[in-house]
Structures are given as structure tokens and as C-alpha cells.
Coordinates of C-alpha atoms in Angstrom, one line a residue:
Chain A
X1 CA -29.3 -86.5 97.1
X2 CA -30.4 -82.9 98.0
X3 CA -30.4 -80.7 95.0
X4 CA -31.0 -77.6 96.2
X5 CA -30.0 -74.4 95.0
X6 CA -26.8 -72.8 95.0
X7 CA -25.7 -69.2 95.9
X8 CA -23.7 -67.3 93.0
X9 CA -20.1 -67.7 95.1
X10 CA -20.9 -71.3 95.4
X11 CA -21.8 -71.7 91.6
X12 CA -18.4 -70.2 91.0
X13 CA -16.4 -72.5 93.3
X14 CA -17.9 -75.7 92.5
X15 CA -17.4 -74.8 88.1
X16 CA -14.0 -73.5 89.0
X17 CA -13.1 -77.1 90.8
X18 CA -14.7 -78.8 87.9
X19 CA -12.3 -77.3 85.8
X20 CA -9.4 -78.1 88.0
X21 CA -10.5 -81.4 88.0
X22 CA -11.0 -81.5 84.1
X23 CA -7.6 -79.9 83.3
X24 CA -5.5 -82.2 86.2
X25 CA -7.3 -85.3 84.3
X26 CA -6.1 -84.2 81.4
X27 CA -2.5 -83.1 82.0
X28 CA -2.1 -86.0 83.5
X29 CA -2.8 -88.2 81.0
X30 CA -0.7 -86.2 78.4
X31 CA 2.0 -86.6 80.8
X32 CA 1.1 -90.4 81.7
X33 CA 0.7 -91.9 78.2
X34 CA 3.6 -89.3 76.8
X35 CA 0.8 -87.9 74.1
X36 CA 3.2 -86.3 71.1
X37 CA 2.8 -82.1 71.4
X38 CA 1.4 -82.2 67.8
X39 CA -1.6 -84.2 68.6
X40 CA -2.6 -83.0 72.3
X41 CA -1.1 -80.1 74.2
X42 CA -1.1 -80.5 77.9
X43 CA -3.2 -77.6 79.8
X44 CA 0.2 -75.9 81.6
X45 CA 1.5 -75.6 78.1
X46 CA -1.3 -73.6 77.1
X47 CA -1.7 -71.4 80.2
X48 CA 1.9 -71.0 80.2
X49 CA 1.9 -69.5 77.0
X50 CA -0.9 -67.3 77.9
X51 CA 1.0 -66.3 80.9
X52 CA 4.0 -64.6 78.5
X53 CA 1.4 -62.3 76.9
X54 CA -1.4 -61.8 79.2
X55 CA -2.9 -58.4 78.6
X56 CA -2.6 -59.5 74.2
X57 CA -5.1 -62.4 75.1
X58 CA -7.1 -60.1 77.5
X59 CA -7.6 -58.1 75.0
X60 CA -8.5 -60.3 72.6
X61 CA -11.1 -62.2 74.9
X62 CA -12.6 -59.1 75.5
X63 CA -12.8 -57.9 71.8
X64 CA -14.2 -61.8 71.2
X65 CA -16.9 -61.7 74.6
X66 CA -18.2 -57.9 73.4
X67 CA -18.9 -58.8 69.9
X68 CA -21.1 -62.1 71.4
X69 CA -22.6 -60.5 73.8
X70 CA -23.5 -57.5 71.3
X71 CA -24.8 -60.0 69.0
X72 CA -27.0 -62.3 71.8
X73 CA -28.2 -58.7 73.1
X74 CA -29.8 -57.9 70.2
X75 CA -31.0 -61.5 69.5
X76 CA -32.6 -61.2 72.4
X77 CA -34.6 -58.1 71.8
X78 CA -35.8 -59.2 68.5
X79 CA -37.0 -62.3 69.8
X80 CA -39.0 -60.9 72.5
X81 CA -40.5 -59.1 70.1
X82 CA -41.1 -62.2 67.6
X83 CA -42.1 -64.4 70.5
X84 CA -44.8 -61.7 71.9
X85 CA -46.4 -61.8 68.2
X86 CA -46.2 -65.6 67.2
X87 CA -47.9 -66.4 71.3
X88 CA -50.0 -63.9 70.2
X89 CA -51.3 -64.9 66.4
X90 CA -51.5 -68.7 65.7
X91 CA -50.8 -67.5 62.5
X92 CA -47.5 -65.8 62.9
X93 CA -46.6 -69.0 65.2
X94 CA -47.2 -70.9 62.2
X95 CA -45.7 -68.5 59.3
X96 CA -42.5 -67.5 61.7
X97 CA -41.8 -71.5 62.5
X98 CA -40.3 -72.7 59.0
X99 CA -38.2 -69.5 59.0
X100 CA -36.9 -70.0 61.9
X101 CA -36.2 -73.6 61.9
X102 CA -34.4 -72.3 58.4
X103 CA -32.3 -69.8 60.6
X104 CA -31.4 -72.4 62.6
X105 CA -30.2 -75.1 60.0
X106 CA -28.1 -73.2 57.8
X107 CA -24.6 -73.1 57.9
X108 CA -23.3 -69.7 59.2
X109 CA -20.6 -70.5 56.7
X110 CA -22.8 -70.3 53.8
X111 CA -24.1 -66.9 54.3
X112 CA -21.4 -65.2 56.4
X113 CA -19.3 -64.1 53.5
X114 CA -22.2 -62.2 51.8
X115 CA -23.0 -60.7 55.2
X116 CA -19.3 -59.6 55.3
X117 CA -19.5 -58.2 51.4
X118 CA -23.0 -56.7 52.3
X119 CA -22.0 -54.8 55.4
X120 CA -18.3 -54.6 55.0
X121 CA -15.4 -55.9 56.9
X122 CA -15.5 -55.4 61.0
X123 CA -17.9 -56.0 64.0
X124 CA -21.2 -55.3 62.0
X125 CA -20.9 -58.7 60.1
X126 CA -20.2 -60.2 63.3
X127 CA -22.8 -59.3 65.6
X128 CA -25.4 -59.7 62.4
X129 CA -24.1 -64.1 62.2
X130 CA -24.0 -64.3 65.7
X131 CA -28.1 -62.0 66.2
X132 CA -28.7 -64.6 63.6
X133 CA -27.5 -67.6 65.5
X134 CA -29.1 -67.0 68.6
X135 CA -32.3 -66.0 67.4
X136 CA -34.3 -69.2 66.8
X137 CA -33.3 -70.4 70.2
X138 CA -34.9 -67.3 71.9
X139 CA -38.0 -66.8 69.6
X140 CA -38.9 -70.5 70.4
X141 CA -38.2 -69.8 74.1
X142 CA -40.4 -66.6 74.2
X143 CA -43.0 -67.6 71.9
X144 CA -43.6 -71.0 74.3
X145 CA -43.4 -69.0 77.6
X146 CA -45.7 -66.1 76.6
X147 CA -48.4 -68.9 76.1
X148 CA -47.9 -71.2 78.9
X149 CA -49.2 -67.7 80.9
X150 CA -51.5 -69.5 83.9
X151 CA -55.0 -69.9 81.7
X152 CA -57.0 -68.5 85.1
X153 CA -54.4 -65.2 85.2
X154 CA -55.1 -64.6 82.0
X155 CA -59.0 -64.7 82.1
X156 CA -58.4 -62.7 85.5
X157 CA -56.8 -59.8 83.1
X158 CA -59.2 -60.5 80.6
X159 CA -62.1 -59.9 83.2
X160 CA -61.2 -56.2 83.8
X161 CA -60.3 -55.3 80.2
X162 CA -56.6 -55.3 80.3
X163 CA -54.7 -54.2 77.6
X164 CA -52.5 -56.1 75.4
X165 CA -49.3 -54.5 76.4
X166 CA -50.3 -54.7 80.0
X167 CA -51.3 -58.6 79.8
X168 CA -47.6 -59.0 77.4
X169 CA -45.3 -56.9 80.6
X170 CA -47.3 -58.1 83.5
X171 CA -48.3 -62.0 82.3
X172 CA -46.7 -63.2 79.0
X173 CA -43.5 -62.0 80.0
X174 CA -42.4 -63.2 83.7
X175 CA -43.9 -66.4 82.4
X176 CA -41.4 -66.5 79.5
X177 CA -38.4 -66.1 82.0
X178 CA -37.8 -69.7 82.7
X179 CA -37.5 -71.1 78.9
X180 CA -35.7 -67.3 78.0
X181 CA -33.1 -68.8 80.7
X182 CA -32.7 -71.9 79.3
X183 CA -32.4 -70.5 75.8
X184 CA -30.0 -68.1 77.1
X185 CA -27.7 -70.8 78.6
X186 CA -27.9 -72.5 74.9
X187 CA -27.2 -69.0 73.1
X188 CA -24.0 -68.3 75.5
X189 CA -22.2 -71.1 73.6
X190 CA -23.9 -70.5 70.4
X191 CA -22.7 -66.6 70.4
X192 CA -19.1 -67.5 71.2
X193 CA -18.2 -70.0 69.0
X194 CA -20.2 -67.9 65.9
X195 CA -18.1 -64.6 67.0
X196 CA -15.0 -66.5 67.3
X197 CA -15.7 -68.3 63.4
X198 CA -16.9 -64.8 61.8
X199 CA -13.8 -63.2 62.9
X200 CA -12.2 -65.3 60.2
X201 CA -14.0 -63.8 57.6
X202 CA -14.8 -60.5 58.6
X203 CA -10.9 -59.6 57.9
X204 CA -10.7 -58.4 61.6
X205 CA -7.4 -58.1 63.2
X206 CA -8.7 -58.1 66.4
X207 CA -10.3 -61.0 68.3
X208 CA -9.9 -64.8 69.5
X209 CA -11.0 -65.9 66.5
X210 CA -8.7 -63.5 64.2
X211 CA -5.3 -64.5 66.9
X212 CA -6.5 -68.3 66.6
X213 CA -6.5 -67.9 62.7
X214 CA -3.0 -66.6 63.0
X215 CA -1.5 -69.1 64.9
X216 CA -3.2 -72.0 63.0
X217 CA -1.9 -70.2 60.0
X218 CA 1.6 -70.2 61.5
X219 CA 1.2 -73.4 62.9
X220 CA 1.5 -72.3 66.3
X221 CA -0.2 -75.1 68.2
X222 CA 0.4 -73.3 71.5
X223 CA -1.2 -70.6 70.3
X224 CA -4.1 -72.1 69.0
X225 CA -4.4 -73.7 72.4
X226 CA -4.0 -70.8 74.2
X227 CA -6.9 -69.2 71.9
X228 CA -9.3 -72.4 72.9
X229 CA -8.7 -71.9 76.3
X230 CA -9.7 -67.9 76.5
X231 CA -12.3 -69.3 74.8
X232 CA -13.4 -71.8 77.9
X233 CA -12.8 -68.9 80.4
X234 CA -15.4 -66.4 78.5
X235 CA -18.2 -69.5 78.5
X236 CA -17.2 -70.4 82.6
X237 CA -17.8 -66.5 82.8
X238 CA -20.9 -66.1 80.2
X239 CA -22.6 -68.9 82.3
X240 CA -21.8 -67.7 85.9
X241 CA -23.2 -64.7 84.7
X242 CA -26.6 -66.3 83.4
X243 CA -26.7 -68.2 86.6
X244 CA -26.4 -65.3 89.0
X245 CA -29.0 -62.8 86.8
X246 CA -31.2 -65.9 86.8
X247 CA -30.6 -66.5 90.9
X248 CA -32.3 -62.7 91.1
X249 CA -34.9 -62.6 88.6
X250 CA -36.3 -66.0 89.0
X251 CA -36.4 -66.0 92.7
X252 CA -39.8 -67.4 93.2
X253 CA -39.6 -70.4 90.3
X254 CA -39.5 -73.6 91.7
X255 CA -36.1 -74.3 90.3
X256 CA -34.4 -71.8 92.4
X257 CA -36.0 -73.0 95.6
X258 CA -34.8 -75.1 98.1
X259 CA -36.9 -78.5 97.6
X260 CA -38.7 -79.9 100.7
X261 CA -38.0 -83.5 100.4
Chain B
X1 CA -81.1 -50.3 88.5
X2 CA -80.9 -54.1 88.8
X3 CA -77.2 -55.5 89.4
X4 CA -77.7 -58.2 86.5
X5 CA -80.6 -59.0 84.4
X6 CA -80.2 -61.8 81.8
X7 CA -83.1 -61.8 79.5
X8 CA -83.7 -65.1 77.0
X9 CA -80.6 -65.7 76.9
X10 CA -78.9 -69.6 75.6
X11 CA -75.6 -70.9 74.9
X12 CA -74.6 -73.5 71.9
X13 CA -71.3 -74.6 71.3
X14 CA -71.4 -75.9 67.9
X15 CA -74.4 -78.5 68.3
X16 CA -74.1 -78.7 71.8
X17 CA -76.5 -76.6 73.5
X18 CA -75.2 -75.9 77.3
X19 CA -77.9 -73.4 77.9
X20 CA -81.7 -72.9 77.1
X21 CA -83.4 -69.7 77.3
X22 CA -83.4 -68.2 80.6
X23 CA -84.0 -65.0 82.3
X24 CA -82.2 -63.8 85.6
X25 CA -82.2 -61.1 87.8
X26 CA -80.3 -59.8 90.7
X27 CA -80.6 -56.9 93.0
X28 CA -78.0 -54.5 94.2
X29 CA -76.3 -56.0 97.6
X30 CA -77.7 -59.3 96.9
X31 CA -75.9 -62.7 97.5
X32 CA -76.9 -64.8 95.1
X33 CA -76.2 -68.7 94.2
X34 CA -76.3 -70.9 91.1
X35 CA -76.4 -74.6 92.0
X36 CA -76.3 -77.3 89.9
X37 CA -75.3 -80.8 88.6
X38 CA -71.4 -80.9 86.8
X39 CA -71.9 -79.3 82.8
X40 CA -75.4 -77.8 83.7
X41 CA -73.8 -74.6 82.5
X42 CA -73.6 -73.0 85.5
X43 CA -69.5 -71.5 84.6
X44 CA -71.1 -70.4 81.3
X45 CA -73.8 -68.4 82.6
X46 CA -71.9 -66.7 84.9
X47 CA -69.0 -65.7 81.9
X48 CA -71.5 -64.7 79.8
X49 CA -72.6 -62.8 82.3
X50 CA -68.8 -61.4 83.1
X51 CA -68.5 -60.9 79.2
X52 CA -65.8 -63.7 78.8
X53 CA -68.5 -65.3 76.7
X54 CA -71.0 -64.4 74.3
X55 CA -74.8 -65.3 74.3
X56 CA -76.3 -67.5 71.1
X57 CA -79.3 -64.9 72.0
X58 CA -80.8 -62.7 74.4
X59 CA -79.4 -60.0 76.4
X60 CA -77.6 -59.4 79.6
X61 CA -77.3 -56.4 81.6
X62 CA -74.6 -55.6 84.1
X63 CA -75.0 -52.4 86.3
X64 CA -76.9 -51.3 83.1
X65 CA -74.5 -52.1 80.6
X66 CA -73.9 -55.0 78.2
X67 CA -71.0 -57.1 79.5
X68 CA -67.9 -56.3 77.2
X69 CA -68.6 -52.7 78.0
X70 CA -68.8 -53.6 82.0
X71 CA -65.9 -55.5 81.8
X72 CA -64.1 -52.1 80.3
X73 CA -65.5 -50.5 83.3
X74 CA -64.0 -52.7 85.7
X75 CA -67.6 -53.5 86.8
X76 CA -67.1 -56.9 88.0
X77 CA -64.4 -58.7 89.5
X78 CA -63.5 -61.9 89.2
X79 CA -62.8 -64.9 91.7
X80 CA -62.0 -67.8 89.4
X81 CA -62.0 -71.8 90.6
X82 CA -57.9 -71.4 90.7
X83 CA -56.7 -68.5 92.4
X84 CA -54.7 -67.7 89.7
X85 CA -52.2 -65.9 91.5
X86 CA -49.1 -64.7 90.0
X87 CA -45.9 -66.5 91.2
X88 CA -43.3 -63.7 90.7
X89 CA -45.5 -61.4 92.7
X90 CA -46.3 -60.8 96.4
X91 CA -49.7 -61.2 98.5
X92 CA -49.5 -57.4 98.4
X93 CA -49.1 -57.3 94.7
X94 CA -51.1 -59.8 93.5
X95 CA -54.0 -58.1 95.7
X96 CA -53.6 -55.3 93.6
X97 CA -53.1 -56.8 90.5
X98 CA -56.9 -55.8 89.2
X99 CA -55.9 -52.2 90.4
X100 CA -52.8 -52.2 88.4
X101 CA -54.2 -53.0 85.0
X102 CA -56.5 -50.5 82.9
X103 CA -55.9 -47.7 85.6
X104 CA -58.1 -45.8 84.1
X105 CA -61.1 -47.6 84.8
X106 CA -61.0 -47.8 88.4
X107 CA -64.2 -47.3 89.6
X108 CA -64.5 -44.3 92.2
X109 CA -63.7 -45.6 95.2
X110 CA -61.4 -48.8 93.7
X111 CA -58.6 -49.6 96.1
X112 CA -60.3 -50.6 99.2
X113 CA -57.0 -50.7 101.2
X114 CA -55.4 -53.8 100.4
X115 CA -53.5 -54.4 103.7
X116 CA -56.6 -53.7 105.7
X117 CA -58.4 -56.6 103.8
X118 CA -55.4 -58.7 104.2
X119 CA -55.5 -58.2 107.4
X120 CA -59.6 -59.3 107.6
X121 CA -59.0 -61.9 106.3
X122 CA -55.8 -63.4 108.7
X123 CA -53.1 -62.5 105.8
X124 CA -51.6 -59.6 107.2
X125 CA -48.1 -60.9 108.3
X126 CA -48.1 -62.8 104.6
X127 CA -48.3 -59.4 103.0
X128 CA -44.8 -59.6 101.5
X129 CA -44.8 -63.4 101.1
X130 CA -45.0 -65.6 97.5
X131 CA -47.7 -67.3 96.2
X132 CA -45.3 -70.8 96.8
X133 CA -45.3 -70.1 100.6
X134 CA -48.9 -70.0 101.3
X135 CA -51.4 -73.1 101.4
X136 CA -54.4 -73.5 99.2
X137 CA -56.8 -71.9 101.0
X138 CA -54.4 -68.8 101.7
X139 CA -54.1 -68.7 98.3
X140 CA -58.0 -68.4 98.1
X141 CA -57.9 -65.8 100.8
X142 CA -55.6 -63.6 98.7
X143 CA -58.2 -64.3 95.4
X144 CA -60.9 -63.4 98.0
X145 CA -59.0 -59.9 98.3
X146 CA -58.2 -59.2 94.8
X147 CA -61.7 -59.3 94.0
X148 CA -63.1 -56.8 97.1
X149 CA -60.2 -54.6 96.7
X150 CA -61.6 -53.9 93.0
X151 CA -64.6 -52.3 94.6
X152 CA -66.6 -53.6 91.5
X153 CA -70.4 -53.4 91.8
X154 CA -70.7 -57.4 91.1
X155 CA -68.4 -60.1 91.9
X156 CA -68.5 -63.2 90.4
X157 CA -67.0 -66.2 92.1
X158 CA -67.1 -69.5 90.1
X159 CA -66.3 -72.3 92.4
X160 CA -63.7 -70.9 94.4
X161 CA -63.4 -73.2 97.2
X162 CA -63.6 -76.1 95.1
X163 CA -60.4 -77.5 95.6
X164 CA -60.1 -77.4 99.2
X165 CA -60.2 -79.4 102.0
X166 CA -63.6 -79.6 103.8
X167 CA -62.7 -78.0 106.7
X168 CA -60.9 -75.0 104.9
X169 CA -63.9 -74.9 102.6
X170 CA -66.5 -74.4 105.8
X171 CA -64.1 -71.6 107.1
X172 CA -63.7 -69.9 103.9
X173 CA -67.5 -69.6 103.1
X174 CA -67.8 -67.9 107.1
X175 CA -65.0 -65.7 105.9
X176 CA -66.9 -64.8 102.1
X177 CA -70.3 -63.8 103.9
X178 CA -68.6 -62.1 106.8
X179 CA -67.0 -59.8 103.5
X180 CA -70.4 -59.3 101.9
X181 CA -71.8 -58.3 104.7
X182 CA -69.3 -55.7 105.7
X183 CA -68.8 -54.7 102.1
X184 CA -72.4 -55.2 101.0
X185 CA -71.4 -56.6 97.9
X186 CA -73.7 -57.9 94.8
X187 CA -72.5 -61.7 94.5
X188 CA -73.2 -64.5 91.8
X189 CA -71.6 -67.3 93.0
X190 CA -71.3 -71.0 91.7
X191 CA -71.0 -74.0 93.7
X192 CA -71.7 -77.5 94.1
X193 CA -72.0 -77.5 97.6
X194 CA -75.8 -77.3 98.8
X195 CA -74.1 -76.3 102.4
X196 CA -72.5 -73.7 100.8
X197 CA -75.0 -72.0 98.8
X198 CA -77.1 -72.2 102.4
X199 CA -75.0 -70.5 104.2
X200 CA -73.3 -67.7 101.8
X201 CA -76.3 -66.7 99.8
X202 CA -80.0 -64.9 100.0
X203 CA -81.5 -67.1 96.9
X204 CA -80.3 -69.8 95.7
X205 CA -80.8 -70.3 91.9
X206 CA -81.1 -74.3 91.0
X207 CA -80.2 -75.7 87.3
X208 CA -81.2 -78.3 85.7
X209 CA -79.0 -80.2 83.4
X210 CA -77.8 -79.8 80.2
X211 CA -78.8 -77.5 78.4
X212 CA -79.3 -75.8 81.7
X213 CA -82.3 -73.8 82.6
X214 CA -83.5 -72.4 86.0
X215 CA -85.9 -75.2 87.5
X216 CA -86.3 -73.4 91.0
X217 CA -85.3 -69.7 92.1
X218 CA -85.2 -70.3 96.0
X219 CA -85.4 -67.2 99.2
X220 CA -82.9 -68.8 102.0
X221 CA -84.6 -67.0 104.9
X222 CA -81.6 -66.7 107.2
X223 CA -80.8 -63.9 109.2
X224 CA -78.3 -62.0 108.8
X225 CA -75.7 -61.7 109.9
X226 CA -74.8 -64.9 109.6
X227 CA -72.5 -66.6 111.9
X228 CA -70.4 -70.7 111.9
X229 CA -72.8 -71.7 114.3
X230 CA -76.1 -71.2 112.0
X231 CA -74.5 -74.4 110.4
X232 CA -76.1 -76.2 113.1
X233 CA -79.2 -74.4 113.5
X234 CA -82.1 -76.6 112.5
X235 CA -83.8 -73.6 110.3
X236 CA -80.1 -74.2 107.9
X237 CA -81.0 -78.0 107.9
X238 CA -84.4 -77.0 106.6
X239 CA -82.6 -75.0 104.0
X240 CA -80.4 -77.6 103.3
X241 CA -83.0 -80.0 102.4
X242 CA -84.7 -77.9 100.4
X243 CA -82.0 -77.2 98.3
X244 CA -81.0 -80.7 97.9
X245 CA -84.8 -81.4 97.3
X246 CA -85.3 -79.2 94.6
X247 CA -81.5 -80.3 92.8
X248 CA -82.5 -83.9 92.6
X249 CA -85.5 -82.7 91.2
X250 CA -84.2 -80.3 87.9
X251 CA -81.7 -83.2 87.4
X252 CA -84.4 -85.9 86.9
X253 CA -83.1 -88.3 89.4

């Protein structure tokens, strides 16, 4: 089969049949085995109920998508940072990797409360969980692409005294792209659902997370449906988005190109 | 001023010893090649010499200064066995690429222009292409061009043409000495390829193997300029089997 590359409207058009195809499956077999509401909502139910109050769930998503993409944002940075120094120092690759890997196995839930006592109720505990969250993920990604920089290119910059910086924007960098991509992908996800959970316990009133607490807590299944389902429609959006920055910026990697056989 | 001069210098690498004392010279404008068996140290005389590696002992001299502070200069430029070209960037760009970096040590007249050497050397209408769309030896080309465009007072080319095809590898050394000569360029170059150190270079330096040492330092008395159909001159064969003389020789066989 030909895999080659597909142009962002196409991206879009074959996710948003996957998901027609995903949600038909499933509404029909809610309908065909007559599932009880209380264990499985079919999908009409849920976008029906969205439909009644759009512009409450609109705003919601976006209060939910800002505060992820706020927090993967400045996971990001950090862990350009972090990477640039661990490719750079064997030792700092080796001090930084326990830390991280500790980052990475805790439970949000264990520290998240004293992140909300420590900087208070709002959208500072949240985007500190989810920077958290996606940070191992993008320090591992930068760190290994920095130093799979082309051994000759780097000699080449070597040869004519090139600075550090200069070796970091021009080599280290553009070489990271492809595994910060991959990471990224990962870390869309990650920064959702952790933006979505904190809401809980930063005592927000505003948010997916903070309306899906509500209806769960007034067992409003539809609404907790409804919640899950703006919750789908950021990620479809998070990774189209991913997918067409990566389409421009990764142009010339092989994984963009149209393959000859 | 001599371009290099490598005085006593050797080379260990923990209890190996890749190089024994030896003492080189080359002159401003000259061509010259090392030839050797595989691990004679050939590749780590010439980065010693580029200041990518350091001496056990002895001294080197490039242009008159020691090699870290030539390199700092952006004295000598670089053709290494891959062409290391950047994926993300253009012919154009990655011709510049030596430019781009440490702009403040350009020398004088650094930025030969890049499009007229891409033209030169048949890249012209590949200006604006990726490294992905061209074949090996265009690739090598572009490497060719990065180097000249430096302007650097020595280039050092360590087996560039290594990897290519035998046919591409013939028109790529008419293409390097049809540079030099235009540019008048100071060249150490490393090959394998007796043919190849014929054609491109006024002396031919011969190694023996490990540790290397110089066992001949040998004139090629071939006009200049040089053009393909010297390679079928009987005064190149001469050369030829010389060279290949003289190798089989310092490698004991």
C-alpha cells in the first residue's frame, strides 16, 4: 500500500470519517443490543445534549484546551532547555534521567493538592501538573535529538570554531524536530486529560473538568458524556494541529515525503 | 610562510600508537596527497592537523598558527568523507553554512559567491533544492563548494569521493583540480585511490602502516593544467606505477 503523505485538509477528512465511523459503530450497537442508558450512552445522546447548550460547553472546552496548551507550552520550553544541557554534558544526561523518570511515575494525584495549597486555587496549579506532566516526554525527546546531530555536521561546525549556541540553533535543534514531534503528539493527550483531572482540585468553576465533576456529582450521565466528548473534539483538534505545524516545519524529513517505491 | 608544517609530531590512543614521529611540510598553493593503506593514520594526521585532534608530541603549524587557534580563524575548511549536509537546508544554504557560523572570523575575502561556484560546478538550477533530491556525488559537489566558498588558506579533504561510484569518482577529481587551479588553493587531501592522488595532486605523500610514518614524499611531474584526458597519457601511467610502487613498499607486502 502507498503510504505517502497527506496534505492538512486531507488529515482532517480522513480523522473526521474515522470518527463517523467510530461513533456510527457505536450507536449502533447501543441501539442493536438495547445497552441500558446507565451503563453506555449512545453518541446522539451526548451530542444532543451538547446541542441544548452549545456556547456553555464552548466555553468550557476552551477554558479546558488554554490551560493544556498553556501548560504543554511551557513544558516545552523548559525541556528544550533541559534537553540542550543533558545532550550537552553526559553528566547532566545521567543526573537529570532518575528525575525525570520520577516526574513521570508519580501520580499527579499525589502531588496536585499541595500544588493547589502551594499556589492557591485557579489556573496556576493547573498549568504547573500539566508543565509537569509533559515534561519528561519532551526532555527525553530533545535530549535524544540534540545528539543524534549528523557526527560529520558536527565536526564540519567544529572545524571553523562554531559556537555552542550556534552549533545548539543551527544543528542540535532541527535535528531534535522529529522525536520533539513525536513527543508532542504523546504530550497533546497527556496535557488534556491532566488539565481536565486538576480542575477537580484546583476548586475552579470553570472548565471540562470542573462541568464533568458537576454532572458526575449530580449524576448527570449525559452530562458527563457530553464533557468526554468535548474532550475528544479538543485532542481531534490538538492533533490536526500538531500534524499541520509538523507538515511545514519538517518538510524535508523523510516522513513527510512521498516514498518512491 | 609555509601553508603547514608538522614537526615530530605522533599520535597514541591509549596503547595504540597510530602515528610515529613525523615531519611535514606544504607550500602555499600546493596540492598535496596522503596515500596509504586503511588505519595508517592518514584521517588522524590530517585532524591533527585541522585541530580536531591533538598531537602526543610535536608541533603543527597552520598558516603560522597552532591549529585550535587556525581553526578560530576559519583558516581551513573542511571536506569530510560524508558530505555532511544539512537536511533542513538548501544547496544555497548549506553552501554557506561555514559562512554562517563564527561570522566574525571570515577571512577577508570569505564568500566567494556561492551561486557562481554552484554554477562551476553544474549545481546551479539545484540552488534551491534539498539535500534528499540530489545524488551522492551532487551531494559531494555541494561539500566541494562549502569548502571554496570559505576562502580558507588550506582545505583539507579526507576521502571525499570515497563512497562513490567509479565513474562519479573520475569526474569528481577533474572537477576538484579544475577548482584548485582556478582558486589556487593549498590542499591536503586523503585518499586511497593511487589514480586519484595522480591526477589531483603535485606530491604525493605515501604512509606506511600503523603507526604511520612517511616512507616516500613523491613530485607528480604533471603539467598543469590538468585535463580527463591526462588519465590516458602514458607519463600518468608512469606516475601511477610509481605510486603503487612505493605503497606496496611502506606497507611491507
Amino acid at each position: 500500500m502507498n503510504r505517502r503523505p497527506l496534505r492538512s485538509s486531507e488529515r482532517a477528512v480522513a480523522g473526521l470519517v474515522g470518527l463517523a465511523v467510530f461513533f456510527g459503530l457505536w450507536e449502533l450497537l447501543v441501539r442493536a443490543l438495547n445497552v441500558r442508558p446507565f451503563v453506555l450512552r449512545a453518541p446522539s445522546q451526548a451530542l444532543r445534549y451538547i446541542w441544548k447548550s452549545p456556547h456553555f460547553y464552548w466555553t468550557q472546552a476552551m477554558t479546558t484546551g488554554r490551560e493544556a496548551l498553556l501548560g504543554f507550552l511551557l513544558a516545552l520550553v523548559i525541556a528544550l532547555l533541559w534537553g540542550a544541557l543533558m545532550a550537552a554534558s553526559s553528566i547532566l544526561d545521567a543526573a537529570s534521567t532518575p528525575v525525570l523518570v520520577l516526574v513521570m511515575v508519580t501520580p499527579f494525584a499525589t502531588y496536585a493538592p499541595s500544588v493547589v495549597l502551594w499556589l492557591g486555587s485557579g489556573w496556576k496549579p493547573i498549568e504547573f501538573v500539566v508543565g509537569l506532566a509533559c515534561l519528561p516526554a519532551f526532555a527525553f525527546a530533545a535530549a535524544d535529538g540534540m545528539r543524534s546531530a549528523d557526527t560529520a555536521a558536527r565536526e564540519l561546525l567544529h572545524s571553523v570554531d562554531a559556537g555552542r549556541w550556534e552549533v545548539l540553533w543551527r544543528l542540535r535543534l532541527p535535528a531534535a524536530m522529529p522525536s520533539l514531534f513525536t513527543a508532542a503528539r504523546w504530550n497533546v493527550g497527556v496535557a488534556l486529560v491532566i488539565a481536565y483531572l486538576v480542575e477537580g482540585y484546583a476548586l475552579v468553576t470553570r472548565g471540562l473538568g470542573a462541568a464533568g465533576k458537576r454532572a458526575a456529582a449530580f449524576s448527570n450521565a449525559n452530562g458527563v458524556w457530553a464533557v468526554v466528548f468535548c474532550m475528544a473534539a479538543l485532542g481531534v483538534v490538538g492533533m490536526l494541529a500538531i500534524a499541520a505545524v509538523r507538515a511545514r516545519v519538517l518538510h524535508w524529513h523523510a516522513s513527510e515525503r512521498r516514498p518512491t517505491i | 610562510m609555509t601553508a603547514v608544517s608538522v614537526s615530530g609530531v605522533t599520535k597514541r590512543f591509549g596503547k595504540v600508537e597510530a602515528l610515529a614521529p613525523l615531519d611535514l611540510t606544504v607550500d602555499p598553493g600546493e596540492v598535496v596527497a596522503l596515500l596509504g593503506p586503511s588505519g595508517c593514520g592518514k584521517t588522524t594526521l590530517l585532524r591533527i592537523i585541522g585541530g580536531l585532534e591533538r598531537a602526543s608530541e610535536g608541533t603543527v603549524l597552520v598558516d603560522g598558527l597552532p591549529p585550535a587557534a587556525a581553526r578560530s580563524a576559519k583558516r581551513v575548511g573542511l571536506v569530510p568523507q560524508s558530505p555532511g549536509l544539512l537536511p533542513w537546508r538548501t544547496v544555497r544554504a548549506n553552501a554557506g553554512l561555514l559562512l554562517d557560523v563564527n561570522r566574525s572570523a571570515n577571512p577577508a575575502h570569505a564568500g566567494a559567491d556561492i551561486d557562481a561556484l554552484l554554477s562551476e560546478v553544474g549545481l546551479d538550477t539545484f540552488a534551491d533544492a534539498y539535500p534528499h533530491e540530489l545524488s551522492g556525488g551532487m551531494q559531494q559537489r555541494v561539500a566541494l563548494v562549502r569548502a571554496f566558498a570559505l576562502n580558507a588558506p588550506l582545505l583539507l579533504m579526507d576521502e571525499p569521493f570515497a563512497a562513490l561510484d567509479e565513474m562519479t569518482r573520475e569526474d569528481m577529481r577533474h572537477l576538484l583540480v579544475r577548482l584548485c587551479e582556478r582558486t589556487n588553493a593549498t590542499v591536503l587531501f586523503v585518499t586511497h585511490s593511487i589514480a586519484e592522488a595522480a591526477f589531483v595532486s603535485d606530491r604525493v605523500v605515501v604512509m606506511t602502516s600503523r603507526p604511520g610514518r612517511i616512507y616516500a614524499d613523491l613530485p607528480v611531474d604533471l603539467a598543469r593544467p590538468r585535463r580527463p584526458e591526462l588519465e590516458e597519457d602514458p607519463a600518468f601511467f608512469a606516475v601511477e606505477t610509481t605510486l603503487r610502487a612505493s605503497l606496496r613498499d611502506g606497507a611491507g607486502r
